Amino acid sequence: MNANHEAWFKTFRERAKGLGRHIVLPEGVDDRTLIAADQVLKDATCRLTILGNPEKMQARAKELGLSLEGATLRDPETDPDGPVLANAFFEARKHKGMTEEKAASTLKSPLYFGGMMVKLGQADGFVAGALNTTGETVRACLLTIGVAKGIKTVSSAFILIHPDQKFGEKGVMLMGDCAVNPDPNPEQLADIAIASAGSAKALLGIEPKVAMLSFSTAGSAEHAMVDKVKDALKIVRERCPELQVDGEIQFDAAMIPEVGQKKFPGSKVAGHANVLVFPDLNAGNIGYKIAERFGGCSACGPVLQGLAKPGNDLSRGCSADDVVNTIVLTILQTAL
């Protein structure tokens, strides 16, 4: 963890604390969730609801030397509000063949119970995935929270923090999509770019400068893959004419001012990008890992973007610190 990472996350935590939000944690049976909850509650970062059997969670917290004082503990199996959440889920999904019986059964799952809490405004955001797969967690978010107005594509972003502050915005940048969409078409790529710009504003507190990445810069190469990026750029500009966005552009031209000036003269983004949009998941996933492993960056994420309200997925290999950091980022997403 580099010093610049610590400085940025100190800022993130301070901003999150000031928002007074309420986050639901569906995986109260997991020790990492309980350890993270203890830290969040001690720091007064936000209000928490933890899902699971209250007696078992309290007993396990005591064994671990933790305190859950101040948290609301709810059991989806027995919660008196369960029928209300189940009925709302049924009403939202009945056009897809959902039955009242299936809705009631589904809402016994902490993932779906937590998602409906967010949907109905009982919580501001949702963090899970320490025990559940990405597919299970994302599906629960999609079926409960749903997608944001005007967005058809749920995607992901990573925050990359470089020790050298000359890159991005004082060393921080946002990369998308690195975890969800394998081969987005132009419309989906435009959604990813717009959502990533919004995430940069909400999470990082910066004015986004979006680079639509390619192996070509400003027409230096001709290929169907280049055309896809050009088409996506056109859609972004039509939908968000005020957004600083440019492409197609190579990574070096996007990040290094002298290269950007040479390869893409006149571009306000070239050499100054702080949001990097990859053309597909191969490039995005490989790219952020190279930055992390070889480039000295710390990588935080993925955070999901494009949902109507914040919901985020953890890695099943996450640490308690990762859970805390994801809670902080989820809180910041509520500012969108």
Coordinates of C-alpha atoms in Angstrom, one line a residue:
M1 CA 0.0 0.0 0.0
N2 CA 1.6 3.2 -1.1
A3 CA 1.5 6.5 0.8
N4 CA -0.6 8.2 -1.8
H5 CA -3.2 5.4 -1.3
E6 CA -3.3 6.1 2.4
A7 CA -3.8 9.9 1.7
W8 CA -6.6 9.3 -0.7
F9 CA -8.4 6.8 1.5
K10 CA -8.1 9.2 4.4
T11 CA -10.0 11.7 2.3
F12 CA -12.5 9.1 1.2
R13 CA -13.2 8.1 4.8
E14 CA -13.7 11.7 5.9
R15 CA -16.1 12.4 3.0
A16 CA -18.0 9.2 3.7
K17 CA -18.4 9.9 7.4
G18 CA -19.9 13.3 6.6
L19 CA -22.7 11.8 4.5
G20 CA -24.5 10.0 7.3
R21 CA -25.4 7.0 5.3
H22 CA -26.9 3.6 6.1
I23 CA -25.3 0.4 4.6
V24 CA -26.6 -3.2 4.8
L25 CA -24.2 -6.1 5.1
P26 CA -26.0 -9.4 4.1
E27 CA -23.2 -11.7 5.1
G28 CA -23.3 -11.5 8.9
V29 CA -22.2 -15.1 9.2
D30 CA -18.8 -14.2 7.9
D31 CA -16.0 -13.2 10.4
R32 CA -14.6 -10.6 8.0
T33 CA -18.0 -8.9 7.8
L34 CA -18.1 -8.7 11.6
I35 CA -14.6 -7.4 11.9
A36 CA -15.3 -4.8 9.3
A37 CA -18.5 -3.8 11.0
D38 CA -16.7 -3.4 14.3
Q39 CA -14.2 -1.0 12.7
V40 CA -16.9 1.0 10.8
L41 CA -19.0 1.4 14.0
K42 CA -16.0 2.4 16.1
D43 CA -15.1 5.0 13.4
A44 CA -18.7 6.2 13.1
T45 CA -18.4 5.9 9.3
C46 CA -22.1 5.1 8.8
R47 CA -25.1 3.3 10.2
L48 CA -25.1 -0.5 9.6
T49 CA -27.7 -3.2 9.3
I50 CA -26.1 -6.7 9.4
L51 CA -28.2 -9.7 8.2
G52 CA -28.1 -13.1 9.9
N53 CA -29.2 -14.7 13.2
P54 CA -28.8 -11.9 15.8
E55 CA -27.9 -14.3 18.6
K56 CA -25.3 -16.1 16.6
M57 CA -23.8 -12.9 15.3
Q58 CA -23.5 -11.4 18.8
A59 CA -22.0 -14.7 20.1
R60 CA -19.4 -14.9 17.4
A61 CA -18.6 -11.2 17.7
K62 CA -18.0 -11.7 21.4
E63 CA -15.7 -14.7 20.7
L64 CA -13.7 -12.4 18.3
G65 CA -13.5 -9.6 20.8
L66 CA -15.7 -7.4 18.7
S67 CA -18.6 -5.0 19.5
L68 CA -21.7 -4.7 17.2
E69 CA -23.2 -2.0 19.5
G70 CA -25.0 0.5 17.3
A71 CA -25.7 -1.9 14.5
T72 CA -29.2 -3.1 13.6
L73 CA -29.2 -6.9 13.4
R74 CA -32.0 -8.5 11.3
D75 CA -32.8 -12.1 10.4
P76 CA -34.4 -12.5 6.9
E77 CA -35.9 -15.8 8.1
T78 CA -38.0 -14.2 10.9
D79 CA -38.0 -10.4 10.3
P80 CA -41.5 -9.0 10.7
D81 CA -40.9 -6.7 7.7
G82 CA -40.2 -9.7 5.5
P83 CA -43.7 -9.9 4.0
V84 CA -43.5 -6.2 3.0
L85 CA -40.2 -6.7 1.2
A86 CA -41.4 -9.9 -0.4
N87 CA -44.6 -8.2 -1.7
A88 CA -42.6 -5.3 -3.2
F89 CA -40.3 -7.9 -4.9
F90 CA -43.3 -9.7 -6.2
E91 CA -44.9 -6.5 -7.6
A92 CA -41.6 -5.6 -9.3
R93 CA -41.1 -9.0 -10.9
K94 CA -44.6 -10.4 -11.5
H95 CA -44.3 -9.3 -15.2
K96 CA -41.4 -11.8 -15.4
G97 CA -43.5 -14.7 -14.0
M98 CA -42.7 -14.1 -10.3
T99 CA -45.2 -15.7 -7.9
E100 CA -46.0 -14.5 -4.4
E101 CA -44.8 -17.9 -3.0
K102 CA -41.5 -17.6 -4.9
A103 CA -41.0 -14.0 -3.8
A104 CA -41.5 -15.0 -0.2
S105 CA -39.0 -17.8 -0.5
T106 CA -36.5 -15.7 -2.3
L107 CA -36.6 -12.9 0.3
K108 CA -35.4 -15.4 2.9
S109 CA -32.0 -15.0 1.2
P110 CA -29.9 -12.3 2.9
L111 CA -28.7 -11.1 -0.6
Y112 CA -32.2 -10.4 -1.8
F113 CA -33.5 -9.1 1.6
G114 CA -30.6 -6.7 1.7
G115 CA -31.2 -5.6 -2.0
M116 CA -34.8 -4.9 -1.3
M117 CA -33.9 -2.9 1.8
V118 CA -31.9 -0.6 -0.6
K119 CA -34.7 -0.6 -3.2
L120 CA -37.3 0.5 -0.6
G121 CA -35.0 3.1 1.0
Q122 CA -34.4 1.2 4.3
A123 CA -30.7 1.4 3.5
D124 CA -28.6 3.5 1.2
G125 CA -26.3 0.8 -0.2
F126 CA -25.3 -2.9 -0.1
V127 CA -22.0 -4.7 0.2
A128 CA -21.7 -8.5 -0.2
G129 CA -19.6 -11.1 -1.9
A130 CA -17.3 -12.3 0.8
L131 CA -19.2 -15.6 0.7
N132 CA -21.3 -15.4 -2.4
T133 CA -20.0 -15.5 -6.0
T134 CA -19.9 -12.4 -8.2
G135 CA -22.6 -13.9 -10.3
E136 CA -24.9 -14.4 -7.3
T137 CA -24.2 -11.0 -5.9
V138 CA -24.7 -9.1 -9.2
R139 CA -27.8 -11.0 -10.0
A140 CA -29.3 -10.1 -6.6
C141 CA -28.5 -6.4 -7.2
L142 CA -30.0 -6.5 -10.7
L143 CA -33.3 -8.2 -9.6
T144 CA -33.8 -6.0 -6.5
I145 CA -32.1 -2.6 -6.9
G146 CA -32.3 -2.6 -10.7
V147 CA -30.5 -0.4 -13.2
A148 CA -30.2 3.4 -13.2
K149 CA -32.5 5.5 -15.4
G150 CA -31.1 5.8 -18.9
I151 CA -28.5 3.1 -18.4
K152 CA -28.9 -0.4 -19.8
T153 CA -25.5 -1.7 -19.0
V154 CA -24.3 -2.6 -15.5
S155 CA -20.5 -2.5 -15.4
S156 CA -17.5 -2.2 -13.1
A157 CA -14.7 0.2 -12.3
F158 CA -11.4 0.0 -10.4
I159 CA -9.7 2.9 -8.6
L160 CA -6.0 2.9 -9.3
I161 CA -3.8 4.9 -7.1
H162 CA -0.2 5.5 -8.2
P163 CA 2.6 6.6 -5.9
D164 CA 3.6 9.3 -8.5
Q165 CA 1.1 12.1 -8.4
K166 CA 1.9 13.2 -11.9
F167 CA -0.4 10.5 -13.3
G168 CA -4.1 11.0 -13.5
E169 CA -5.5 13.3 -10.8
K170 CA -2.7 13.5 -8.2
G171 CA -2.0 9.9 -8.8
V172 CA -5.6 8.6 -8.8
M173 CA -7.5 7.3 -11.8
L174 CA -10.5 5.2 -12.6
M175 CA -10.6 2.3 -15.0
G176 CA -13.6 0.6 -16.5
D177 CA -14.9 -2.0 -17.3
C178 CA -12.5 -4.5 -15.8
A179 CA -14.8 -7.2 -14.4
V180 CA -18.2 -7.5 -16.0
N181 CA -18.8 -7.1 -19.7
P182 CA -16.6 -9.3 -22.0
D183 CA -17.1 -7.6 -25.3
P184 CA -19.4 -4.5 -25.1
N185 CA -20.9 -3.2 -28.3
P186 CA -20.8 0.6 -29.0
E187 CA -23.9 1.4 -27.0
Q188 CA -22.7 -0.6 -24.0
L189 CA -19.3 0.9 -24.2
A190 CA -20.9 4.4 -24.2
D191 CA -22.9 3.3 -21.1
I192 CA -19.6 2.2 -19.5
A193 CA -17.9 5.5 -20.3
I194 CA -20.8 7.6 -18.9
A195 CA -21.1 5.5 -15.8
S196 CA -17.3 5.7 -15.2
A197 CA -17.3 9.4 -15.5
G198 CA -20.1 9.5 -12.9
S199 CA -18.2 7.2 -10.6
A200 CA -15.1 9.4 -10.9
K201 CA -17.1 12.4 -9.7
A202 CA -18.8 10.6 -6.9
L203 CA -16.0 8.4 -5.6
L204 CA -12.9 10.6 -6.4
G205 CA -14.4 14.0 -6.2
I206 CA -12.7 15.0 -9.5
E207 CA -13.8 16.4 -12.8
P208 CA -13.6 13.5 -15.2
K209 CA -11.4 13.5 -18.3
V210 CA -12.4 10.4 -20.1
A211 CA -10.1 8.5 -22.6
M212 CA -11.7 5.9 -24.9
L213 CA -8.8 3.6 -25.2
S214 CA -7.7 1.7 -28.3
F215 CA -4.6 0.5 -30.1
S216 CA -5.2 3.5 -32.4
T217 CA -5.0 7.2 -31.8
A218 CA -7.1 9.7 -33.8
G219 CA -7.3 7.5 -36.9
S220 CA -3.8 6.1 -36.9
A221 CA -5.1 2.6 -37.6
E222 CA -8.2 1.2 -39.3
H223 CA -10.0 -1.8 -37.9
A224 CA -13.4 -2.9 -36.8
M225 CA -12.2 -2.8 -33.2
V226 CA -11.2 0.9 -33.7
D227 CA -14.6 1.6 -35.3
K228 CA -16.4 0.3 -32.2
V229 CA -14.6 2.8 -30.0
K230 CA -15.2 5.6 -32.5
D231 CA -18.9 4.8 -32.6
A232 CA -19.1 4.6 -28.8
L233 CA -17.4 8.0 -28.5
K234 CA -20.0 9.5 -30.8
I235 CA -22.8 8.2 -28.6
V236 CA -21.2 9.5 -25.5
R237 CA -20.9 13.0 -27.0
E238 CA -24.5 12.9 -28.1
R239 CA -25.8 11.9 -24.7
C240 CA -23.3 14.0 -22.6
P241 CA -22.1 17.0 -24.7
E242 CA -20.7 18.6 -21.6
L243 CA -18.4 15.7 -20.7
Q244 CA -14.7 16.0 -21.4
V245 CA -14.1 12.8 -23.5
D246 CA -11.9 11.9 -26.4
G247 CA -10.8 9.0 -28.5
E248 CA -9.9 6.7 -29.9
I249 CA -6.6 7.1 -28.1
Q250 CA -3.7 4.9 -27.0
F251 CA -2.8 4.6 -23.4
D252 CA 0.5 6.5 -23.6
A253 CA -1.2 9.4 -25.5
A254 CA -3.9 9.5 -22.8
M255 CA -1.6 9.6 -19.8
I256 CA 1.7 11.3 -20.9
P257 CA 1.3 15.0 -21.8
E258 CA 4.2 15.1 -24.3
V259 CA 3.0 12.0 -26.1
G260 CA -0.6 13.3 -26.1
Q261 CA 0.5 16.6 -27.7
K262 CA 2.4 14.7 -30.4
K263 CA -0.1 12.1 -31.2
F264 CA -3.4 13.9 -30.6
P265 CA -2.8 17.7 -30.8
G266 CA -5.7 19.8 -29.8
S267 CA -7.2 17.2 -27.5
K268 CA -8.0 18.5 -24.0
V269 CA -8.0 14.9 -22.7
A270 CA -4.8 13.6 -24.3
G271 CA -2.0 13.5 -21.7
H272 CA -4.4 14.4 -18.8
A273 CA -6.9 11.5 -18.7
N274 CA -8.1 10.4 -15.3
V275 CA -10.8 8.0 -16.5
L276 CA -9.7 5.2 -18.7
V277 CA -12.4 3.2 -20.7
F278 CA -11.1 -0.1 -22.1
P279 CA -12.6 -1.5 -25.3
D280 CA -13.2 -4.9 -23.9
L281 CA -12.8 -7.1 -20.8
N282 CA -9.5 -8.6 -22.0
A283 CA -7.9 -5.2 -22.2
G284 CA -9.5 -3.9 -19.0
N285 CA -8.8 -6.9 -16.7
I286 CA -5.2 -7.3 -18.0
G287 CA -4.6 -3.6 -17.9
Y288 CA -5.5 -2.9 -14.3
K289 CA -3.6 -6.0 -13.1
I290 CA -0.4 -4.8 -15.0
A291 CA -0.8 -1.4 -13.4
E292 CA -1.2 -3.1 -10.0
R293 CA 1.6 -5.7 -10.2
F294 CA 4.2 -4.0 -12.4
G295 CA 3.2 -0.3 -12.2
G296 CA 3.2 0.1 -8.4
C297 CA -0.5 1.1 -8.3
S298 CA -2.9 0.0 -5.6
A299 CA -6.1 -1.2 -7.0
C300 CA -9.5 -0.8 -5.2
G301 CA -12.6 -2.5 -6.5
P302 CA -14.4 -3.5 -8.5
V303 CA -17.3 -1.2 -7.7
L304 CA -20.5 -1.8 -9.7
Q305 CA -21.8 1.1 -11.7
G306 CA -25.1 1.6 -13.5
L307 CA -27.4 0.4 -10.7
A308 CA -30.3 2.6 -9.5
K309 CA -28.7 2.7 -6.0
P310 CA -25.3 1.5 -4.8
G311 CA -24.6 -2.3 -4.5
N312 CA -21.1 -3.7 -4.5
D313 CA -19.5 -7.1 -4.8
L314 CA -16.5 -8.3 -2.8
S315 CA -13.9 -10.8 -3.7
R316 CA -14.4 -14.1 -1.8
G317 CA -10.7 -13.7 -1.0
C318 CA -11.2 -10.3 0.5
S319 CA -9.8 -9.1 3.9
A320 CA -11.8 -7.3 6.6
D321 CA -9.9 -4.1 5.4
D322 CA -11.2 -4.7 1.9
V323 CA -14.8 -4.8 3.3
V324 CA -14.2 -1.6 5.2
N325 CA -12.9 0.1 2.0
T326 CA -15.8 -1.1 -0.1
I327 CA -18.3 0.2 2.5
V328 CA -16.5 3.6 2.2
L329 CA -16.7 3.6 -1.6
T330 CA -20.4 2.4 -1.5
I331 CA -21.2 5.4 0.7
L332 CA -19.5 7.8 -1.7
Q333 CA -21.5 6.3 -4.6
T334 CA -24.7 7.5 -2.9
A335 CA -23.5 11.1 -3.9
L336 CA -24.2 10.3 -7.6

